Amino acid sequence: MSLASRILDGELRAAARLMRNLDDGFRSAVDDMKELYPHTGRAFILGITGPPGAGKSTLVDQLTAAYREQGKRVGVVAIDPTSPFTGGAILGDRIRMNRHADDPGVFIRSLATRGHMGGLSRSTADVVNVMDAMGMEVVIIETVGVGQDEIDIVRLAHTTVVVSVPGLGDDIQAIKAGVLEIGDVFVVNKADRDGADRTARELAAMLEMKKTAPGDWLPKVMMTEASRNRGIAELVDEIALHRSWLADSGTLERIRQERSVRHFEELLRERLFAEVFGHIRVNGRYREIVEAMTSRRTDPYSAVETVISERFGALRQES
């Protein structure tokens, strides 16, 4: 049986293996994803983002517990940063969620960014689809925590929760350049710290300045102490309200369509690059091009045009 068939039969080990193959970029995983795709599109995807030290992992742990109390099966995708020097990653988020390790209704997968910018790993969307096909009703994505450029999550999640925390300096400056615009719910975690009320007021004031149209979703600022399980029930309720708004307003269908388009474009971009770059690397043209650019016998713009012309011209002749 294929990995996909075993996953649809409920085999967790097959799911873990396919996720590893996807993360490693194995071409064999493509056939399994083709088989799984008709069984996707049912999970609710919740994104948790925010700066490092905001307590995202603890919050995800508490949200997982809350959804399990509701009887929902939960998948967690935790993104960890990759060292730019060694290429390694600690993948430590599982440690904070260790209490769910023996729960058959929870599946946790850690991924390394592997140099991918924007807070997610290259394989995140595919891993989410695997969890969706496994029957996970809620899939929580915890981003790497890179700060204000971490906006890829809004392209993947149905609801995005932006987590902040008092005591990180100028809290609002830390998120307003990009993340403020993508949040559906804002959380001031570690609310027992000094300055939490001020952080919440400033966030609320900035949100009030955003231009909105009648019927638009109006994000709220919630206060939590994830380590003490305070404010979690209220946060779950607010997320549920946003999910209902998505369905009632027709926005959910638009998000699903846009997600499909982006996934297609990313796969196409990746496949085309591999097709062209892999060809010139194998036949030796890559070294020739680099040497020609270094000696200024050609420029990178002309080199790209030449490579595209050579590769796709050859494909046209083959067809």
Coordinates of C-alpha atoms in Angstrom, one line a residue:
M1 CA 0.0 0.0 0.0
S2 CA 1.1 3.6 -0.6
L3 CA 1.8 5.9 2.3
A4 CA -1.3 7.9 1.3
S5 CA -3.5 4.8 1.6
R6 CA -2.0 3.9 4.9
I7 CA -2.6 7.4 6.2
L8 CA -6.2 7.3 5.1
D9 CA -6.4 4.0 7.1
G10 CA -5.3 5.9 10.2
E11 CA -1.6 4.8 10.3
L12 CA 0.3 7.6 12.2
R13 CA 3.7 6.2 11.3
A14 CA 2.9 6.5 7.6
A15 CA 1.9 10.1 8.1
A16 CA 5.2 10.9 10.0
R17 CA 7.2 9.3 7.2
L18 CA 5.4 11.2 4.4
M19 CA 5.9 14.5 6.3
R20 CA 9.6 13.7 6.6
N21 CA 9.7 12.9 2.8
L22 CA 8.0 16.2 2.1
D23 CA 10.4 18.2 4.3
D24 CA 13.4 16.5 2.6
G25 CA 12.0 17.3 -0.8
F26 CA 11.6 13.7 -2.1
R27 CA 9.9 13.5 -5.4
S28 CA 8.2 10.3 -4.4
A29 CA 6.0 12.3 -2.0
V30 CA 4.3 13.9 -4.9
D31 CA 2.3 10.8 -5.8
D32 CA 1.1 10.4 -2.2
M33 CA 0.0 14.1 -2.1
K34 CA -2.0 13.6 -5.2
E35 CA -3.8 10.7 -3.6
L36 CA -4.4 12.7 -0.4
Y37 CA -5.5 16.0 -1.9
P38 CA -9.2 15.0 -2.5
H39 CA -9.5 14.3 1.2
T40 CA -8.3 17.7 2.3
G41 CA -10.1 21.0 2.8
R42 CA -12.0 20.1 5.9
A43 CA -9.6 21.2 8.7
F44 CA -9.8 24.6 10.4
I45 CA -6.3 26.1 10.2
L46 CA -5.2 28.4 13.1
G47 CA -2.0 30.4 12.9
I48 CA -0.2 31.6 15.9
T49 CA 2.5 34.2 15.3
G50 CA 4.4 36.9 17.2
P51 CA 7.9 37.8 18.4
P52 CA 10.3 35.4 20.1
G53 CA 9.6 35.1 23.9
A54 CA 5.9 35.9 23.6
G55 CA 5.0 32.4 24.9
K56 CA 3.6 31.1 21.6
S57 CA 4.4 27.5 22.4
T58 CA 2.8 27.5 25.8
L59 CA -0.3 29.2 24.3
V60 CA -0.4 26.5 21.6
D61 CA -0.2 23.8 24.3
Q62 CA -3.1 25.3 26.1
L63 CA -5.2 25.8 22.9
T64 CA -4.5 22.1 22.0
A65 CA -5.8 21.1 25.4
A66 CA -8.9 23.3 25.1
Y67 CA -9.8 21.8 21.7
R68 CA -9.2 18.3 23.0
E69 CA -11.7 19.0 25.8
Q70 CA -14.2 19.8 23.0
G71 CA -13.5 16.4 21.5
K72 CA -11.7 17.8 18.4
R73 CA -8.7 16.1 16.9
V74 CA -5.7 18.5 16.8
G75 CA -2.7 18.7 14.6
V76 CA 0.2 21.0 15.5
V77 CA 2.9 22.2 13.1
A78 CA 5.7 24.0 15.0
I79 CA 8.3 25.9 13.0
D80 CA 11.7 26.3 14.5
P81 CA 14.6 28.5 13.2
T82 CA 17.5 26.9 11.4
S83 CA 21.1 27.9 12.2
P84 CA 22.6 29.9 9.3
F85 CA 26.0 28.5 10.2
T86 CA 25.4 24.8 10.8
G87 CA 21.9 24.3 9.1
G88 CA 20.7 22.6 12.3
A89 CA 17.6 23.2 14.4
I90 CA 16.7 22.3 17.9
L91 CA 13.0 21.6 17.2
G92 CA 12.3 22.2 20.8
D93 CA 8.6 23.1 20.7
R94 CA 7.7 19.4 21.2
I95 CA 9.2 19.7 24.7
R96 CA 6.7 22.3 25.8
M97 CA 3.8 20.1 24.4
N98 CA 5.1 16.9 25.9
R99 CA 1.9 16.2 27.8
H100 CA 0.1 15.5 24.6
A101 CA 2.6 13.0 23.4
D102 CA 0.5 10.0 24.3
D103 CA -2.8 11.4 23.2
P104 CA -3.9 9.7 19.9
G105 CA -6.1 12.7 19.1
V106 CA -3.0 15.0 18.9
F107 CA -0.3 14.9 16.2
I108 CA 2.6 17.2 16.6
R109 CA 5.2 17.8 13.9
S110 CA 8.2 20.2 14.2
L111 CA 9.7 21.6 11.0
A112 CA 12.9 23.6 10.5
T113 CA 12.8 26.8 8.4
R114 CA 15.8 25.6 6.4
G115 CA 16.5 29.2 5.3
H116 CA 12.9 29.8 4.2
M117 CA 11.9 33.4 5.1
G118 CA 8.5 34.6 6.3
G119 CA 8.1 32.5 9.4
L120 CA 7.2 29.1 7.8
S121 CA 9.0 26.2 6.4
R122 CA 8.8 25.4 2.7
S123 CA 6.9 22.2 3.4
T124 CA 4.4 23.7 5.8
A125 CA 1.4 23.8 3.4
D126 CA 1.9 20.1 2.4
V127 CA 2.3 19.0 6.0
V128 CA -0.9 20.8 6.9
N129 CA -2.6 19.0 4.0
V130 CA -1.4 15.6 5.4
M131 CA -2.9 16.4 8.8
D132 CA -6.1 17.5 7.1
A133 CA -6.3 14.2 5.3
M134 CA -5.6 12.4 8.6
G135 CA -8.8 13.8 9.9
M136 CA -7.4 16.5 12.2
E137 CA -10.3 18.9 12.7
V138 CA -8.0 21.8 13.9
V139 CA -4.5 22.3 12.7
I140 CA -2.5 24.9 14.7
I141 CA 0.6 26.4 13.0
E142 CA 3.1 28.1 15.3
T143 CA 5.4 30.3 13.3
V144 CA 9.1 30.7 14.0
G145 CA 8.8 34.1 15.6
V146 CA 10.9 36.3 13.3
G147 CA 9.0 39.5 13.9
Q148 CA 7.4 42.0 11.6
D149 CA 8.2 40.2 8.3
E150 CA 6.5 37.1 9.4
I151 CA 3.4 37.4 7.2
D152 CA 3.4 34.1 5.3
I153 CA 1.0 32.6 7.9
V154 CA -1.9 34.8 6.7
R155 CA -1.7 33.1 3.3
L156 CA -2.2 29.7 4.9
A157 CA -4.3 30.1 8.0
H158 CA -8.0 30.7 8.2
T159 CA -7.6 32.6 11.5
T160 CA -4.3 34.3 12.5
V161 CA -3.6 35.1 16.2
V162 CA -0.9 37.6 16.8
V163 CA 0.7 37.2 20.2
S164 CA 2.5 40.0 22.0
V165 CA 4.0 40.4 25.5
P166 CA 4.8 43.3 27.7
G167 CA 8.4 44.0 28.5
L168 CA 10.0 43.6 25.1
G169 CA 10.8 47.3 24.6
D170 CA 8.6 49.3 22.2
D171 CA 6.0 46.6 21.8
I172 CA 4.0 48.3 19.1
Q173 CA 6.9 49.2 17.0
A174 CA 7.9 45.5 17.1
I175 CA 4.8 44.4 15.2
K176 CA 3.1 47.3 13.4
A177 CA 5.2 47.2 10.2
G178 CA 3.6 44.0 9.0
V179 CA 2.1 41.7 11.6
L180 CA -0.5 44.3 12.8
E181 CA -2.2 44.1 9.4
I182 CA -2.6 40.4 9.4
G183 CA -4.0 39.6 12.8
D184 CA -7.6 38.5 13.2
V185 CA -7.2 38.2 17.0
F186 CA -4.5 39.9 19.1
V187 CA -3.3 38.4 22.4
V188 CA -1.3 40.1 25.1
N189 CA 0.2 37.1 26.8
K190 CA 1.9 37.0 30.2
A191 CA -0.7 39.5 31.3
D192 CA 0.5 39.4 34.9
R193 CA 3.6 41.4 33.9
D194 CA 3.9 45.1 34.5
G195 CA 2.8 47.1 31.4
A196 CA 0.4 44.5 30.1
D197 CA -2.6 46.8 30.3
R198 CA -0.7 49.6 28.5
T199 CA 0.3 47.2 25.7
A200 CA -3.3 46.1 25.3
R201 CA -4.5 49.7 25.2
E202 CA -1.9 50.7 22.6
L203 CA -2.8 47.7 20.5
A204 CA -6.5 48.5 20.7
A205 CA -5.8 52.2 19.8
M206 CA -3.8 51.2 16.7
L207 CA -6.5 48.8 15.6
E208 CA -9.1 51.5 15.9
M209 CA -7.1 53.6 13.4
K210 CA -7.4 50.9 10.7
K211 CA -9.8 51.6 7.9
T212 CA -12.7 49.2 7.9
A213 CA -15.8 48.8 5.7
P214 CA -19.3 47.8 7.0
G215 CA -19.4 44.1 7.8
D216 CA -15.6 43.8 8.2
W217 CA -14.2 41.7 11.0
L218 CA -13.0 43.9 13.9
P219 CA -10.1 42.3 15.7
K220 CA -10.1 42.3 19.5
V221 CA -7.3 42.4 22.0
M222 CA -7.4 39.5 24.4
M223 CA -5.4 39.1 27.7
T224 CA -3.9 35.7 28.6
E225 CA -1.6 34.0 31.0
A226 CA -0.9 30.8 29.1
S227 CA 1.3 29.3 31.7
R228 CA -1.6 29.5 34.2
N229 CA -4.3 28.7 31.7
R230 CA -6.0 32.0 32.2
G231 CA -7.9 33.7 29.3
I232 CA -7.6 30.6 27.1
A233 CA -11.4 29.8 27.2
E234 CA -12.2 33.4 26.1
L235 CA -9.6 33.2 23.4
V236 CA -11.1 29.9 22.1
D237 CA -14.5 31.6 22.0
E238 CA -13.2 34.6 20.1
I239 CA -11.5 32.3 17.5
A240 CA -14.8 30.5 17.1
L241 CA -16.6 33.8 16.5
H242 CA -14.1 34.7 13.8
R243 CA -14.6 31.2 12.2
S244 CA -18.3 31.8 12.2
W245 CA -17.8 35.2 10.6
L246 CA -15.6 33.7 7.9
A247 CA -18.3 31.2 7.0
D248 CA -21.3 33.7 7.2
S249 CA -19.5 36.4 5.2
G250 CA -18.3 34.1 2.4
T251 CA -14.7 35.0 3.3
L252 CA -13.8 31.4 4.1
E253 CA -14.5 30.3 0.5
R254 CA -12.3 33.1 -0.8
I255 CA -9.5 32.2 1.6
R256 CA -9.6 28.6 0.4
Q257 CA -9.5 29.7 -3.2
E258 CA -6.6 32.0 -2.6
R259 CA -4.7 29.4 -0.7
S260 CA -5.1 26.9 -3.6
V261 CA -3.9 29.5 -6.0
R262 CA -0.8 30.3 -3.9
H263 CA 0.0 26.7 -3.4
F264 CA -0.2 26.1 -7.1
E265 CA 2.0 29.1 -7.9
E266 CA 4.6 28.1 -5.3
L267 CA 4.8 24.5 -6.6
L268 CA 5.0 25.8 -10.2
R269 CA 7.8 28.2 -9.3
E270 CA 9.7 25.5 -7.4
R271 CA 9.3 23.0 -10.2
L272 CA 10.3 25.4 -13.0
F273 CA 13.4 26.5 -11.1
A274 CA 14.4 22.8 -10.4
E275 CA 13.8 22.0 -14.1
V276 CA 16.0 24.9 -15.4
F277 CA 18.7 25.0 -12.7
G278 CA 19.0 21.2 -12.4
H279 CA 19.6 21.0 -16.2
I280 CA 22.4 23.5 -16.3
R281 CA 24.0 22.1 -13.2
V282 CA 24.1 18.6 -14.7
N283 CA 25.4 19.5 -18.1
G284 CA 28.1 21.9 -16.9
R285 CA 26.6 25.1 -18.2
Y286 CA 26.2 26.5 -14.7
R287 CA 30.0 26.6 -14.1
E288 CA 30.5 28.2 -17.6
I289 CA 27.9 30.9 -16.8
V290 CA 29.5 31.7 -13.4
E291 CA 33.0 31.9 -14.9
A292 CA 31.7 34.1 -17.7
M293 CA 30.0 36.5 -15.2
T294 CA 33.0 36.6 -13.0
S295 CA 35.2 37.6 -15.9
R296 CA 32.6 40.1 -17.1
R297 CA 32.2 38.3 -20.5
T298 CA 28.5 38.3 -19.8
D299 CA 26.1 39.7 -17.3
P300 CA 23.5 37.9 -15.1
Y301 CA 20.6 39.3 -17.0
S302 CA 21.8 38.0 -20.4
A303 CA 22.8 34.7 -18.8
V304 CA 19.3 34.2 -17.4
E305 CA 17.7 35.0 -20.8
T306 CA 20.1 32.6 -22.5
V307 CA 19.4 29.8 -20.1
I308 CA 15.7 30.2 -20.5
S309 CA 15.9 30.3 -24.2
E310 CA 18.1 27.2 -24.3
R311 CA 16.0 25.2 -22.0
F312 CA 12.6 26.0 -23.2
G313 CA 13.7 26.1 -26.8
A314 CA 15.0 22.5 -26.4
L315 CA 11.7 21.5 -24.8
R316 CA 9.7 22.9 -27.8
Q317 CA 11.9 21.0 -30.2
E318 CA 11.4 17.7 -28.2
S319 CA 7.6 18.2 -28.3

